[in-house]
mmCIF file of C-alpha atoms in Angstrom:
data_model
loop_
_atom_site.group_PDB
_atom_site.id
_atom_site.type_symbol
_atom_site.label_atom_id
_atom_site.label_comp_id
_atom_site.label_asym_id
_atom_site.label_seq_id
_atom_site.Cartn_x
_atom_site.Cartn_y
_atom_site.Cartn_z
ATOM 1 C CA VAL A 1 -2.440 8.247 4.221
ATOM 2 C CA THR A 2 -1.375 11.331 2.235
ATOM 3 C CA LEU A 3 2.382 11.163 2.965
ATOM 4 C CA GLY A 4 2.120 14.834 3.804
ATOM 5 C CA LEU A 5 1.911 15.717 0.109
ATOM 6 C CA ALA A 6 0.092 19.040 -0.021
ATOM 7 C CA GLN A 7 -2.142 18.216 -2.989
ATOM 8 C CA ARG A 8 -3.107 14.789 -1.616
ATOM 9 C CA LEU A 9 -3.712 16.243 1.858
ATOM 10 C CA HIS A 10 -5.970 18.914 0.396
ATOM 11 C CA GLU A 11 -7.958 16.308 -1.574
ATOM 12 C CA TYR A 12 -8.311 14.096 1.505
ATOM 13 C CA CYS A 13 -9.397 16.917 3.817
ATOM 14 C CA LEU A 14 -12.008 17.968 1.285
ATOM 15 C CA GLN A 15 -13.506 14.459 1.366
ATOM 16 C CA LEU A 16 -13.424 14.459 5.158
ATOM 17 C CA ALA A 17 -15.181 17.847 5.200
ATOM 18 C CA TYR A 18 -17.928 16.460 2.945
ATOM 19 C CA CYS A 19 -18.428 13.545 5.363
ATOM 20 C CA ILE A 20 -18.656 15.912 8.327
ATOM 21 C CA GLN A 21 -21.056 18.184 6.444
ATOM 22 C CA ASP A 22 -23.285 15.200 5.614
ATOM 23 C CA ASN A 23 -23.377 14.440 9.345
ATOM 24 C CA SER A 24 -24.679 17.906 10.329
ATOM 25 C CA TRP A 25 -21.137 19.149 10.954
ATOM 26 C CA ILE A 26 -20.529 16.643 13.761
ATOM 27 C CA PHE A 27 -17.262 14.692 13.530
ATOM 28 C CA ASN A 28 -16.768 11.112 14.704
ATOM 29 C CA GLU A 29 -13.916 8.618 14.190
ATOM 30 C CA ASP A 30 -15.899 6.490 11.699
ATOM 31 C CA MET A 31 -15.735 9.357 9.236
ATOM 32 C CA LEU A 32 -11.995 8.854 8.769
ATOM 33 C CA GLU A 33 -12.548 5.419 7.237
ATOM 34 C CA LYS A 34 -15.369 6.767 5.076
ATOM 35 C CA ALA A 35 -13.162 9.664 3.941
ATOM 36 C CA ASP A 36 -10.376 7.164 3.142
ATOM 37 C CA GLU A 37 -12.730 5.182 0.938
ATOM 38 C CA GLU A 38 -14.228 8.214 -0.810
ATOM 39 C CA TRP A 39 -10.799 9.734 -1.432
ATOM 40 C CA LEU A 40 -9.552 6.441 -2.836
ATOM 41 C CA LYS A 41 -12.580 6.177 -5.110
ATOM 42 C CA ILE A 42 -12.036 9.611 -6.583
ATOM 43 C CA GLY A 43 -8.320 9.693 -7.225
ATOM 44 C CA PHE A 44 -6.956 6.209 -7.000
ATOM 45 C CA ARG A 45 -9.078 3.865 -9.096
ATOM 46 C CA GLN A 46 -6.243 3.080 -11.477
ATOM 47 C CA SER A 47 -3.587 2.554 -8.808
ATOM 48 C CA TYR A 48 -5.979 0.403 -6.764
ATOM 49 C CA ALA A 49 -6.617 -1.823 -9.793
ATOM 50 C CA VAL A 50 -2.867 -2.191 -10.392
ATOM 51 C CA ILE A 51 -2.158 -3.126 -6.756
ATOM 52 C CA GLU A 52 -5.116 -5.509 -6.603
ATOM 53 C CA GLN A 53 -3.732 -7.468 -9.559
ATOM 54 C CA LEU A 54 -0.396 -7.850 -7.777
ATOM 55 C CA LEU A 55 -1.841 -9.541 -4.675
ATOM 56 C CA ASN A 56 -1.303 -13.222 -3.955
ATOM 57 C CA SER A 57 -4.324 -15.432 -4.319
ATOM 58 C CA LYS A 58 -6.136 -16.078 -1.046
ATOM 59 C CA GLU A 59 -5.039 -19.731 -1.114
ATOM 60 C CA THR A 60 -1.316 -19.070 -0.703
ATOM 61 C CA LYS A 61 0.121 -20.344 2.544
ATOM 62 C CA MET A 62 2.264 -17.347 3.422
ATOM 63 C CA GLY A 63 1.496 -14.593 0.953
ATOM 64 C CA ARG A 64 5.098 -13.418 0.636
ATOM 65 C CA ARG A 65 4.285 -11.034 -2.227
ATOM 66 C CA ASN A 66 1.552 -9.465 -0.093
ATOM 67 C CA GLN A 67 4.083 -9.106 2.718
ATOM 68 C CA VAL A 68 6.509 -7.371 0.350
ATOM 69 C CA LEU A 69 3.775 -5.020 -0.869
ATOM 70 C CA TYR A 70 2.718 -4.308 2.716
ATOM 71 C CA CYS A 71 6.316 -3.452 3.663
ATOM 72 C CA ILE A 72 6.696 -1.188 0.620
ATOM 73 C CA GLY A 73 3.612 0.624 1.906
ATOM 74 C CA LYS A 74 5.275 1.139 5.290
ATOM 75 C CA LEU A 75 8.319 2.889 3.804
ATOM 76 C CA ASN A 76 9.003 6.487 4.726
ATOM 77 C CA THR A 77 11.070 7.000 1.607
ATOM 78 C CA TYR A 78 10.625 6.485 -2.127
ATOM 79 C CA SER A 79 13.878 4.544 -2.526
ATOM 80 C CA PHE A 80 14.779 1.241 -0.862
ATOM 81 C CA THR A 81 16.948 -1.864 -1.096
ATOM 82 C CA THR A 82 16.038 -5.534 -1.092
ATOM 83 C CA LYS A 83 17.690 -5.884 2.321
ATOM 84 C CA GLU A 84 15.517 -3.136 3.799
ATOM 85 C CA ILE A 85 12.364 -4.975 2.701
ATOM 86 C CA GLU A 86 13.752 -8.313 3.956
ATOM 87 C CA ASP A 87 14.510 -6.764 7.352
ATOM 88 C CA MET A 88 10.987 -5.337 7.539
ATOM 89 C CA ILE A 89 9.475 -8.731 6.742
ATOM 90 C CA LYS A 90 11.650 -10.425 9.370
ATOM 91 C CA SER A 91 10.593 -7.914 12.019
ATOM 92 C CA ARG A 92 6.877 -7.771 11.130
ATOM 93 C CA PHE A 93 6.210 -11.377 10.060
ATOM 94 C CA THR A 94 8.605 -13.344 12.282
ATOM 95 C CA ASP A 95 6.568 -16.575 12.236
ATOM 96 C CA THR A 96 6.804 -16.850 8.439
ATOM 97 C CA CYS A 97 10.574 -16.344 8.168
ATOM 98 C CA ASP A 98 11.917 -19.821 8.870
ATOM 99 C CA THR A 99 14.120 -19.853 5.755
ATOM 100 C CA SER A 100 17.223 -17.857 5.002
ATOM 101 C CA ASN A 101 16.039 -17.059 1.456
ATOM 102 C CA LEU A 102 12.783 -15.126 1.610
ATOM 103 C CA GLY A 103 12.605 -14.633 -2.151
ATOM 104 C CA VAL A 104 12.240 -10.857 -1.784
ATOM 105 C CA ASN A 105 14.720 -10.054 -4.544
ATOM 106 C CA SER A 106 12.796 -12.082 -7.134
ATOM 107 C CA ILE A 107 9.485 -10.553 -6.003
ATOM 108 C CA LEU A 108 10.859 -7.008 -6.306
ATOM 109 C CA LYS A 109 12.327 -7.831 -9.706
ATOM 110 C CA GLU A 110 8.960 -9.205 -10.851
ATOM 111 C CA LEU A 111 7.112 -6.117 -9.553
ATOM 112 C CA SER A 112 9.507 -3.851 -11.441
ATOM 113 C CA GLU A 113 9.033 -5.734 -14.714
ATOM 114 C CA LYS A 114 5.216 -5.772 -14.806
ATOM 115 C CA LYS A 115 3.249 -4.014 -17.535
ATOM 116 C CA ASP A 116 2.232 -1.299 -15.044
ATOM 117 C CA PRO A 117 5.193 -1.405 -12.634
ATOM 118 C CA ILE A 118 4.790 0.142 -9.206
ATOM 119 C CA ILE A 119 8.548 0.197 -8.621
ATOM 120 C CA ARG A 120 11.587 0.548 -10.860
ATOM 121 C CA ARG A 121 15.131 -0.660 -10.422
ATOM 122 C CA VAL A 122 17.827 2.008 -10.230
ATOM 123 C CA GLU A 123 20.729 -0.072 -11.548
ATOM 124 C CA THR A 124 23.465 2.429 -10.747
ATOM 125 C CA GLN A 125 22.507 2.474 -7.057
ATOM 126 C CA GLY A 126 21.287 -1.107 -6.597
ATOM 127 C CA ARG A 127 18.009 0.218 -5.234
ATOM 128 C CA TYR A 128 14.347 0.301 -6.145
ATOM 129 C CA GLU A 129 12.125 3.350 -6.146
ATOM 130 C CA ILE A 130 8.384 3.903 -6.125
ATOM 131 C CA VAL A 131 7.122 4.912 -9.580
ATOM 132 C CA ASP A 132 4.218 7.039 -8.275
ATOM 133 C CA SER A 133 3.358 8.074 -4.722
ATOM 134 C CA ARG A 134 -0.251 7.048 -5.387
ATOM 135 C CA TYR A 135 0.811 3.394 -5.329
ATOM 136 C CA LEU A 136 2.373 3.865 -1.923
ATOM 137 C CA LEU A 137 -0.697 5.666 -0.623
ATOM 138 C CA THR A 138 -3.024 3.033 -2.065
ATOM 139 C CA ILE A 139 -1.071 0.188 -0.440
ATOM 140 C CA ARG A 140 -1.267 1.977 2.910
ATOM 141 C CA MET A 141 -5.017 2.321 2.625
ATOM 142 C CA MET A 142 -5.844 -1.146 1.375
ATOM 143 C CA MET A 143 -3.418 -3.424 3.270
ATOM 144 C CA GLU A 144 -3.090 -4.293 6.953
ATOM 145 C CA ARG A 145 -1.726 -7.187 9.019
ATOM 146 C CA ASP A 146 -4.165 -9.708 10.439
ATOM 147 C CA VAL A 147 -4.472 -10.065 14.202
ATOM 148 C CA SER A 148 -2.017 -12.966 14.319
ATOM 149 C CA GLY A 149 0.579 -10.861 12.486
ATOM 150 C CA LYS A 150 1.236 -13.694 10.020
ATOM 151 C CA LYS A 151 -0.691 -12.581 6.963
ATOM 152 C CA VAL A 152 -1.645 -9.427 5.165
ATOM 153 C CA LEU A 153 -5.301 -8.584 4.743
ATOM 154 C CA PHE A 154 -6.643 -6.186 2.194
ATOM 155 C CA LYS A 155 -9.727 -4.041 2.085
ATOM 156 C CA SER A 156 -11.713 -4.153 -1.091
ATOM 157 C CA PHE A 157 -13.337 -0.956 -2.253
ATOM 158 C CA ASN A 158 -16.306 -0.753 -4.584
ATOM 159 C CA PHE A 159 -15.848 1.936 -7.155
#
């Protein structure tokens, strides 16, 4: 969840250490999820609020914007093209890709033009880039695919 960023890794490990300390210095797997939540609460309130406002409503049939956000969260780089996101959607959400136009370009454009954009368009390269690594980290922590692999689910955190 930290992208290997030294500062973020340090902050996360500190939260995990507090969880272990609270449990009489005995580690168990459940503490990872608790550390995720505590770390998110401390450093990512603002980015969580921004991402939460970008999500599709729960009533949407496919949740394409959620799929785009989920795929952005799976990137291993800060820069990407529309085609890279489309390819990720086609490989991860195959049952929802029955049309040739997935609308990814318009979704990315919309995300880059928001009041608090999480991505920006690099016109000279025809690519998008993540504005702040915290958005990427937040997406990774709050979004996952459902068991059917058709929709994206998100965890809500109480701050």
